[in-house]
XYZ file of C-alpha atoms in Angstrom:
346
model
C 83.527 141.214 111.101
C 80.933 138.931 109.300
C 82.033 135.965 106.972
C 85.249 135.242 104.938
C 84.775 137.153 101.370
C 87.156 137.930 98.404
C 86.679 141.640 97.740
C 83.257 142.037 96.043
C 83.470 139.368 93.931
C 80.737 137.255 95.157
C 78.172 140.089 94.767
C 78.427 140.042 90.752
C 76.273 138.118 88.568
C 77.285 137.608 84.907
C 80.185 137.269 82.708
C 82.537 139.180 80.322
C 85.025 141.720 81.550
C 82.995 142.406 85.084
C 83.816 139.019 85.804
C 87.585 139.196 84.443
C 87.759 142.716 86.534
C 86.523 140.923 89.402
C 89.549 138.315 89.269
C 91.810 140.917 88.535
C 90.720 142.897 91.760
C 90.896 139.772 93.980
C 94.355 138.606 92.432
C 95.336 142.428 93.710
C 93.939 142.373 97.087
C 95.178 138.782 97.637
C 98.861 140.233 96.932
C 98.645 142.866 99.152
C 97.261 141.130 101.788
C 100.363 138.231 101.338
C 102.650 141.552 101.493
C 101.173 142.757 104.944
C 100.744 139.136 106.062
C 102.598 136.465 104.324
C 102.108 134.186 107.460
C 98.456 134.090 106.868
C 98.793 132.269 103.358
C 96.526 129.371 103.417
C 96.111 126.406 101.296
C 92.872 124.220 100.730
C 93.420 121.018 102.360
C 92.282 117.902 99.820
C 88.897 116.703 99.722
C 87.796 118.915 102.702
C 86.105 121.710 101.297
C 85.864 125.007 103.392
C 89.032 123.709 105.256
C 92.218 124.862 105.117
C 96.187 124.941 106.442
C 97.738 128.091 107.363
C 101.580 128.615 106.708
C 101.911 128.692 110.612
C 100.833 125.072 110.818
C 97.555 126.081 112.149
C 94.069 124.732 110.630
C 91.567 127.160 109.494
C 88.009 126.843 107.902
C 85.033 128.972 106.502
C 81.562 127.974 106.338
C 81.375 125.398 103.051
C 78.367 127.527 101.669
C 80.979 130.339 101.482
C 82.276 131.788 97.916
C 85.902 131.760 99.454
C 85.364 127.950 100.347
C 86.313 125.989 97.287
C 89.344 128.521 96.578
C 92.733 126.376 96.257
C 94.487 129.443 98.044
C 93.844 132.349 100.255
C 95.266 135.394 101.613
C 93.783 136.069 105.045
C 93.323 139.545 106.718
C 91.576 138.594 109.514
C 90.828 135.414 111.649
C 90.324 134.003 115.050
C 93.276 134.146 117.170
C 93.854 131.198 119.850
C 95.312 127.521 119.612
C 92.421 125.661 117.959
C 91.158 125.896 114.545
C 90.946 129.367 113.186
C 87.716 130.866 111.777
C 88.564 133.361 108.689
C 86.854 136.087 108.645
C 88.250 138.304 105.871
C 90.332 136.852 103.230
C 90.949 137.086 99.366
C 91.785 134.689 96.589
C 94.838 134.341 95.415
C 96.449 131.946 92.977
C 99.668 130.184 93.205
C 101.717 131.848 90.522
C 101.234 135.188 93.050
C 101.899 133.279 95.996
C 105.086 132.191 94.283
C 105.946 135.526 93.196
C 105.517 137.308 96.037
C 106.789 135.163 98.770
C 109.734 133.830 96.639
C 112.314 134.874 99.248
C 110.194 132.862 101.901
C 110.111 129.678 99.952
C 112.662 126.897 101.142
C 113.714 123.823 100.057
C 114.412 120.264 102.295
C 114.868 116.962 101.232
C 113.329 114.294 103.682
C 114.153 110.766 103.850
C 112.030 108.747 106.339
C 109.682 105.694 106.861
C 106.106 107.477 106.381
C 102.503 105.369 105.966
C 104.448 101.995 105.193
C 107.135 102.863 102.834
C 110.435 104.598 102.507
C 110.015 108.312 101.054
C 112.866 110.433 99.596
C 111.994 113.142 98.458
C 112.538 117.407 98.026
C 110.127 119.716 98.843
C 109.726 123.590 98.461
C 107.529 125.119 101.096
C 106.132 128.147 102.775
C 106.102 127.579 106.446
C 103.736 124.487 106.901
C 102.363 124.556 103.347
C 104.143 122.057 100.943
C 104.159 123.769 97.627
C 105.467 121.053 95.579
C 107.312 117.940 96.036
C 109.547 115.587 93.773
C 110.907 112.253 94.476
C 114.762 112.364 94.481
C 117.419 109.460 94.627
C 118.262 108.961 98.541
C 121.209 109.439 100.768
C 122.495 106.069 101.787
C 123.185 106.984 104.913
C 119.834 108.731 105.260
C 118.083 105.626 103.463
C 120.096 103.244 106.239
C 118.154 105.107 108.948
C 115.060 105.222 107.441
C 114.948 101.470 106.664
C 115.726 100.948 110.485
C 112.808 103.374 111.652
C 110.704 100.861 109.639
C 111.749 97.942 111.729
C 111.709 100.162 115.105
C 107.958 100.757 113.756
C 106.671 97.666 112.201
C 109.320 94.618 113.910
C 111.741 92.202 112.136
C 108.705 90.577 110.571
C 109.768 92.665 107.475
C 112.442 90.502 106.992
C 112.570 87.212 105.262
C 111.342 84.442 107.861
C 111.670 80.658 106.855
C 110.293 78.086 109.435
C 113.663 76.888 109.841
C 114.887 80.420 110.848
C 112.092 80.481 113.394
C 113.378 77.177 114.572
C 116.785 78.790 114.712
C 115.658 81.273 116.471
C 113.464 79.299 119.359
C 116.787 76.989 119.503
C 119.297 80.007 120.269
C 116.118 81.223 122.583
C 116.285 78.024 124.757
C 119.983 78.304 124.872
C 119.863 82.014 126.259
C 117.211 80.953 128.620
C 119.512 78.137 130.448
C 122.696 80.485 130.142
C 122.103 84.115 129.151
C 125.452 85.388 129.888
C 127.073 82.667 127.429
C 124.267 82.985 124.534
C 122.243 86.238 122.650
C 119.110 87.128 122.995
C 117.504 86.998 119.500
C 113.341 86.998 120.485
C 111.906 89.543 117.753
C 111.984 92.377 120.590
C 115.605 92.272 121.339
C 116.406 92.368 117.487
C 114.178 95.149 116.755
C 115.875 96.976 119.843
C 119.200 96.186 118.583
C 118.537 96.451 114.905
C 121.389 98.849 114.048
C 124.068 96.653 115.201
C 121.995 93.343 114.674
C 120.582 94.066 111.325
C 121.755 97.339 110.123
C 124.941 95.628 108.500
C 122.407 93.732 106.026
C 120.250 96.743 104.616
C 123.124 97.682 102.151
C 121.907 97.513 98.975
C 118.270 97.828 100.001
C 116.254 100.416 98.418
C 112.821 100.517 99.670
C 110.969 99.063 102.633
C 109.393 96.179 100.266
C 113.318 95.247 99.750
C 113.346 94.387 103.361
C 111.689 91.263 102.526
C 114.993 90.040 100.817
C 117.215 90.426 103.871
C 117.139 86.877 105.209
C 116.646 86.237 109.060
C 119.013 83.296 108.974
C 121.899 85.517 108.270
C 120.772 87.954 110.994
C 120.670 85.134 113.521
C 123.798 83.597 112.294
C 125.760 86.609 112.887
C 124.380 86.626 116.289
C 126.096 83.389 117.381
C 129.302 84.505 119.087
C 132.277 83.301 116.972
C 133.276 79.754 117.131
C 130.046 78.371 118.709
C 128.128 77.659 115.613
C 128.670 73.738 115.956
C 128.426 73.970 119.838
C 124.417 75.439 118.546
C 124.268 72.391 116.540
C 125.472 70.010 119.405
C 123.307 71.219 122.273
C 120.215 72.274 120.566
C 120.536 69.754 117.557
C 117.850 70.261 114.974
C 116.702 66.240 114.934
C 117.262 63.530 117.178
C 118.219 59.847 116.957
C 115.642 57.244 117.873
C 116.145 53.402 118.655
C 114.429 52.463 115.344
C 117.476 54.198 113.705
C 115.182 57.193 112.472
C 116.578 60.639 113.025
C 113.358 62.780 114.421
C 113.056 66.356 113.785
C 112.593 68.428 117.012
C 109.864 71.238 117.345
C 111.437 73.956 118.857
C 108.493 76.369 118.370
C 105.723 74.470 120.359
C 106.384 75.710 123.313
C 108.824 76.100 126.232
C 110.576 72.849 125.589
C 111.225 71.227 122.273
C 108.528 68.567 121.089
C 109.438 64.839 119.803
C 106.782 63.551 117.899
C 107.137 59.815 116.914
C 105.494 56.268 116.589
C 105.402 54.351 119.833
C 107.205 51.246 117.963
C 110.248 53.563 117.155
C 110.817 53.952 121.253
C 111.044 50.334 122.028
C 114.388 49.759 123.981
C 114.703 53.410 125.497
C 113.868 53.307 128.640
C 114.673 57.165 129.613
C 113.612 60.400 127.990
C 115.659 61.771 125.279
C 117.170 64.858 126.223
C 119.364 68.008 124.771
C 121.970 70.523 126.118
C 123.974 68.153 127.622
C 120.925 66.581 129.268
C 119.492 69.792 130.941
C 116.466 69.828 128.960
C 113.997 66.583 128.430
C 112.460 66.847 125.460
C 108.335 66.630 125.545
C 107.624 63.192 124.069
C 104.545 62.923 121.905
C 103.894 59.266 121.379
C 101.975 58.440 118.301
C 100.058 55.481 117.298
C 100.885 53.766 113.658
C 98.203 55.905 112.091
C 100.600 59.091 113.220
C 97.580 59.878 115.675
C 98.399 61.321 119.000
C 98.534 58.603 121.970
C 100.349 60.152 124.968
C 102.389 63.216 125.757
C 105.161 62.912 128.739
C 108.423 64.005 129.859
C 108.594 60.653 131.655
C 109.322 57.675 129.125
C 110.030 55.261 131.681
C 106.607 56.141 134.058
C 105.159 55.976 130.417
C 106.137 52.488 130.045
C 105.423 51.148 133.320
C 101.973 52.710 133.883
C 100.573 54.066 130.497
C 101.693 51.616 128.007
C 99.394 48.714 128.868
C 96.357 50.225 128.714
C 97.829 51.969 125.230
C 98.640 48.143 123.970
C 94.895 47.024 125.011
C 93.159 49.196 123.017
C 95.465 49.689 119.892
C 96.662 46.120 119.426
C 93.412 44.829 117.913
C 93.263 48.264 115.818
C 96.637 47.641 114.126
C 97.154 44.079 114.459
C 100.416 44.098 112.015
C 102.154 46.620 114.483
C 104.305 45.208 117.227
C 102.803 45.601 120.516
C 105.343 43.561 123.221
C 104.515 42.851 126.721
C 107.882 44.645 127.886
C 108.779 47.288 125.366
C 111.626 48.032 127.202
C 113.344 45.690 125.976
C 111.849 44.735 122.643
C 113.687 45.822 119.144
C 112.331 49.113 117.975
C 110.682 49.050 114.354
C 110.044 51.732 111.884
C 107.252 49.298 110.127
C 104.879 47.233 111.176
C 107.489 44.527 112.328
C 105.914 41.130 113.324
C 103.176 41.055 115.617
C 104.322 40.203 119.312
C 102.016 39.184 122.557
């Protein structure tokens, strides 16, 4: 059948009336081909010379050197059969005005509100099969916008929301409770929130207009809503944000550090405390990170009594000379806890 061609236009050289006649002839031929095979309309793919999209949705091509390869629209008379990309053997150029006029009754309009390429797209499109003639941004339907935002969370996760450090801490605290009693406390992990986004996050999406607006949805509100009614105070009691220590300080617990919350505190502030602090009504001993006066790690333990008995004498011997202004009693279990330097004790 030969390569793709547009009537006999490619064989002419020069300009003037002959070119205009050729253009007219080509347009007429293209219109006639459209009348016969409207489903064979082909639209050039952007930035891909010689590559086309057929109205059927199939890809098609002509050699890059072919005269037709630069045409934005083709009416195809003959092409390869099959499922893969077609090779166009006989086609004529046609302009968009002719396409719209000849195939006006086949043009359909659709409105789509969807999550696509990292953004919520809301547009009305006129198309001929798989070929989009034009697209215009429109005000989205609220329900469709809501669904698109949920799709965004489903695709990219709850990290799209506004998360602060304290929100991640609350999530970890609730996660610990869920691990202890899954029937009583909800799963608020990222995976669970993403899976149950319509129920957990959906109510907070009203007023959000675009994907970037998800960063205004506070994760703290989502987490607070997940706590069963009447149990907020119980959360604060069972998994507190801070623990009091014998020195009188209230030390923040780090719930995000691992399976158990971490209490990082200077050794001198725990003098007089014989047992490891715990939370959740004593069910979870905290992991104590004992610090030097300079807040450098000395020991990690969940057995404070064992530390006082076996490890503290060595720590005392190593550090009392380095920090002579701080208290290093021989018996830390009966000494008074101090926040500052205190007096040196032998």
